């Protein structure tokens, strides 16, 4: 009920992530068009707009359904956990059913208006004292009446009547192309003050859902497409990536990496809220570092959460046992939770939601993801980048220590996409490498980066045995380990070889 | 005698379209079905629940309840021939009996 002289107020609508990309919510008392192709999630958006109003703010809502019958809507939305029937009984939700009536002939003779629809909408609003209204989808009414001019005029009338009543409304419309006209009949957007576009784009054989606020008349919003997912029991969850703020505090408290040698290399351990990236080829010891990181945490009564995308639960537990670490006992004591998932079972957005909800429910002090790069293969470049940024900033926000592993594609040297994405937002980077010395594969590691602290700059050799990782001395007389182009420095080769020969004899 | 034709006309207030539809319909009925029809005019602004029950969307809407089948005509009924055709109604021939 804002008068034209007041700035437009926003209504927090409660769809996760939406209010932050909308700079506070939907413009209050106005009509917003939500346009999307078939299967993009329009009906869910419309219904969720009402559901969150009921659940979070006790605001009643009216659902005007043009396409599906109320029975179908109730049934389709039950999987999202919304008890619509119950809400109807409590006068919190009311349907206005405008779905086509089967088996009934309708003839149009002369001029007409949608006065009956408006009267029914007003009646429904009064009946429950609604402050939110959703219309889904108005494209159906264009198909039914054909005369676009009349429908446009009538939708205008409905929109202005709703505005006078101070109703915040959402109206969905169909689109034919993902990047083209805003809506099918070319007039829908003129009825609304605000336009939101939801997309379901096929990109490299993968579906990617995004939501874009195209315009908010007279008020601000974030620009561009934001990925979202439709989570069971939750509905639309938007991932507001560029809305992430760099506001993390920084801790000086050190925690143990779980390995005394490593702690020493890092100048006394990792920081309590650091993001640590461990990068290396397959078999270099990334999972071992993860395991020690977890053991180091549980030893100090910290809660640890491990997401594993490469190995099964059994394999992980057996590996840990091989290094003298008992995961089973840790789980029994409630200090550890292991989540094993195969990357292909869900989309990247769903994985992100899952990780977030696991973190929220377990409240860990440490989070490890082994490996983050396994998720690369189920995503496109763009969504992977968004995912990595999203997960990193989420963990940083909670002031939790995070250790991610990343597998480099080449056995010797090389970098991975993961490194390129998060190297700037990680606090520490540890690189594990194979080092070939005279026909033998050894392992080396270095602390490449340790934000806020001095650290050992050497590339040190390490060995793995039944007690875990043992870091030894720096490699000498060898160059090019990190790049994978190992060069032995001539003069000392002879010394070494001679020394070796004498020993052998 | 009993009405052979039962018609319901839904309107929203006294708009020119409503007036037009009412007068057109009365004229057609009086000319062709005098004494054989029952016409109810329902103002949706006064009885919105009735519109909800009948799922009326546009106004004016004419519903032919009897004889079967149920028929709906939307609009101001400004074309007499089309109305008769649309309602599928044929005045009984005067000389005929059953």
mmCIF file of N, CA and C in Angstrom, chain A residues 104-114 144-145 150, chain B residues 9-10 17 21 55-63 71-78 83 87:
data_model
loop_
_atom_site.group_PDB
_atom_site.id
_atom_site.type_symbol
_atom_site.label_atom_id
_atom_site.label_comp_id
_atom_site.label_asym_id
_atom_site.label_seq_id
_atom_site.Cartn_x
_atom_site.Cartn_y
_atom_site.Cartn_z
ATOM 1 N N UNK A 104 -16.835 -29.455 -22.255
ATOM 2 C CA UNK A 104 -17.819 -28.391 -22.290
ATOM 3 C C UNK A 104 -17.536 -27.466 -23.458
ATOM 4 N N UNK A 105 -18.513 -27.306 -24.286
ATOM 5 C CA UNK A 105 -18.339 -26.430 -25.430
ATOM 6 C C UNK A 105 -18.506 -24.988 -25.013
ATOM 7 N N UNK A 106 -17.638 -24.135 -25.476
ATOM 8 C CA UNK A 106 -17.797 -22.715 -25.209
ATOM 9 C C UNK A 106 -17.747 -21.963 -26.527
ATOM 10 N N UNK A 107 -18.730 -21.103 -26.711
ATOM 11 C CA UNK A 107 -18.772 -20.290 -27.916
ATOM 12 C C UNK A 107 -18.606 -18.842 -27.485
ATOM 13 N N UNK A 108 -17.914 -18.064 -28.296
ATOM 14 C CA UNK A 108 -17.768 -16.650 -27.970
ATOM 15 C C UNK A 108 -18.543 -15.821 -28.980
ATOM 16 N N UNK A 109 -19.465 -15.004 -28.461
ATOM 17 C CA UNK A 109 -20.253 -14.136 -29.342
ATOM 18 C C UNK A 109 -20.195 -12.722 -28.795
ATOM 19 N N UNK A 110 -19.530 -11.853 -29.527
ATOM 20 C CA UNK A 110 -19.456 -10.446 -29.131
ATOM 21 C C UNK A 110 -18.378 -10.184 -28.098
ATOM 22 N N UNK A 111 -18.487 -8.994 -27.519
ATOM 23 C CA UNK A 111 -17.454 -8.511 -26.603
ATOM 24 C C UNK A 111 -17.657 -9.098 -25.210
ATOM 25 N N UNK A 112 -16.561 -9.223 -24.479
ATOM 26 C CA UNK A 112 -16.639 -9.775 -23.126
ATOM 27 C C UNK A 112 -15.501 -9.216 -22.295
ATOM 28 N N UNK A 113 -15.538 -9.478 -21.026
ATOM 29 C CA UNK A 113 -14.423 -9.116 -20.161
ATOM 30 C C UNK A 113 -14.175 -10.250 -19.176
ATOM 31 N N UNK A 114 -13.137 -10.092 -18.334
ATOM 32 C CA UNK A 114 -12.863 -11.124 -17.327
ATOM 33 C C UNK A 114 -13.325 -10.647 -15.948
ATOM 34 N N UNK A 144 -7.017 -20.014 -24.588
ATOM 35 C CA UNK A 144 -8.446 -20.249 -24.485
ATOM 36 C C UNK A 144 -9.247 -19.164 -25.217
ATOM 37 N N UNK A 145 -8.794 -17.943 -25.148
ATOM 38 C CA UNK A 145 -9.614 -16.852 -25.675
ATOM 39 C C UNK A 145 -9.120 -16.237 -26.982
ATOM 40 N N UNK A 150 -8.014 -8.256 -25.941
ATOM 41 C CA UNK A 150 -8.949 -8.242 -24.803
ATOM 42 C C UNK A 150 -8.268 -8.784 -23.552
ATOM 43 N N UNK B 9 -27.777 -16.433 -16.896
ATOM 44 C CA UNK B 9 -26.860 -15.432 -17.431
ATOM 45 C C UNK B 9 -26.068 -14.821 -16.284
ATOM 46 N N UNK B 10 -24.767 -14.931 -16.364
ATOM 47 C CA UNK B 10 -23.891 -14.362 -15.325
ATOM 48 C C UNK B 10 -23.329 -13.041 -15.824
ATOM 49 N N UNK B 17 -21.984 -3.958 -21.393
ATOM 50 C CA UNK B 17 -21.973 -5.334 -21.921
ATOM 51 C C UNK B 17 -23.057 -6.170 -21.261
ATOM 52 N N UNK B 21 -26.286 -7.827 -23.188
ATOM 53 C CA UNK B 21 -26.539 -9.272 -23.161
ATOM 54 C C UNK B 21 -27.943 -9.561 -22.639
ATOM 55 N N UNK B 55 -17.418 -22.013 -12.018
ATOM 56 C CA UNK B 55 -16.151 -21.747 -12.704
ATOM 57 C C UNK B 55 -16.323 -20.768 -13.859
ATOM 58 N N UNK B 56 -17.043 -19.688 -13.564
ATOM 59 C CA UNK B 56 -17.221 -18.648 -14.578
ATOM 60 C C UNK B 56 -15.951 -17.805 -14.622
ATOM 61 N N UNK B 57 -15.503 -17.518 -15.818
ATOM 62 C CA UNK B 57 -14.255 -16.801 -15.996
ATOM 63 C C UNK B 57 -14.518 -15.434 -16.619
ATOM 64 N N UNK B 58 -15.273 -15.458 -17.717
ATOM 65 C CA UNK B 58 -15.537 -14.228 -18.447
ATOM 66 C C UNK B 58 -16.990 -13.825 -18.235
ATOM 67 N N UNK B 59 -17.261 -12.545 -18.418
ATOM 68 C CA UNK B 59 -18.647 -12.087 -18.358
ATOM 69 C C UNK B 59 -18.913 -11.206 -19.573
ATOM 70 N N UNK B 60 -20.132 -11.200 -20.070
ATOM 71 C CA UNK B 60 -21.245 -12.069 -19.655
ATOM 72 C C UNK B 60 -21.031 -13.521 -20.099
ATOM 73 N N UNK B 61 -21.517 -14.453 -19.280
ATOM 74 C CA UNK B 61 -21.537 -15.860 -19.675
ATOM 75 C C UNK B 61 -22.962 -16.382 -19.569
ATOM 76 N N UNK B 62 -23.407 -16.998 -20.642
ATOM 77 C CA UNK B 62 -24.734 -17.606 -20.644
ATOM 78 C C UNK B 62 -24.575 -19.111 -20.567
ATOM 79 N N UNK B 63 -25.288 -19.730 -19.624
ATOM 80 C CA UNK B 63 -25.256 -21.196 -19.549
ATOM 81 C C UNK B 63 -26.640 -21.728 -19.854
ATOM 82 N N UNK B 71 -24.449 -25.954 -22.334
ATOM 83 C CA UNK B 71 -23.716 -25.109 -23.284
ATOM 84 C C UNK B 71 -23.325 -23.789 -22.635
ATOM 85 N N UNK B 72 -22.169 -23.272 -23.023
ATOM 86 C CA UNK B 72 -21.761 -21.955 -22.523
ATOM 87 C C UNK B 72 -21.537 -20.999 -23.682
ATOM 88 N N UNK B 73 -22.034 -19.806 -23.513
ATOM 89 C CA UNK B 73 -21.742 -18.772 -24.501
ATOM 90 C C UNK B 73 -21.158 -17.576 -23.770
ATOM 91 N N UNK B 74 -20.003 -17.138 -24.231
ATOM 92 C CA UNK B 74 -19.360 -15.979 -23.618
ATOM 93 C C UNK B 74 -19.516 -14.800 -24.562
ATOM 94 N N UNK B 75 -19.818 -13.616 -24.013
ATOM 95 C CA UNK B 75 -19.893 -12.412 -24.835
ATOM 96 C C UNK B 75 -21.213 -11.685 -24.642
ATOM 97 N N UNK B 76 -21.345 -10.546 -25.353
ATOM 98 C CA UNK B 76 -22.526 -9.713 -25.147
ATOM 99 C C UNK B 76 -23.719 -10.155 -26.006
ATOM 100 N N UNK B 77 -23.610 -11.296 -26.665
ATOM 101 C CA UNK B 77 -24.698 -11.925 -27.426
ATOM 102 C C UNK B 77 -25.219 -11.018 -28.533
ATOM 103 N N UNK B 78 -24.340 -10.219 -29.119
ATOM 104 C CA UNK B 78 -24.788 -9.194 -30.051
ATOM 105 C C UNK B 78 -25.182 -9.747 -31.430
ATOM 106 N N UNK B 83 -26.318 -16.735 -31.569
ATOM 107 C CA UNK B 83 -26.771 -17.160 -30.250
ATOM 108 C C UNK B 83 -27.649 -18.406 -30.376
ATOM 109 N N UNK B 87 -26.528 -21.955 -28.973
ATOM 110 C CA UNK B 87 -27.262 -22.648 -27.911
ATOM 111 C C UNK B 87 -27.850 -23.959 -28.415
#
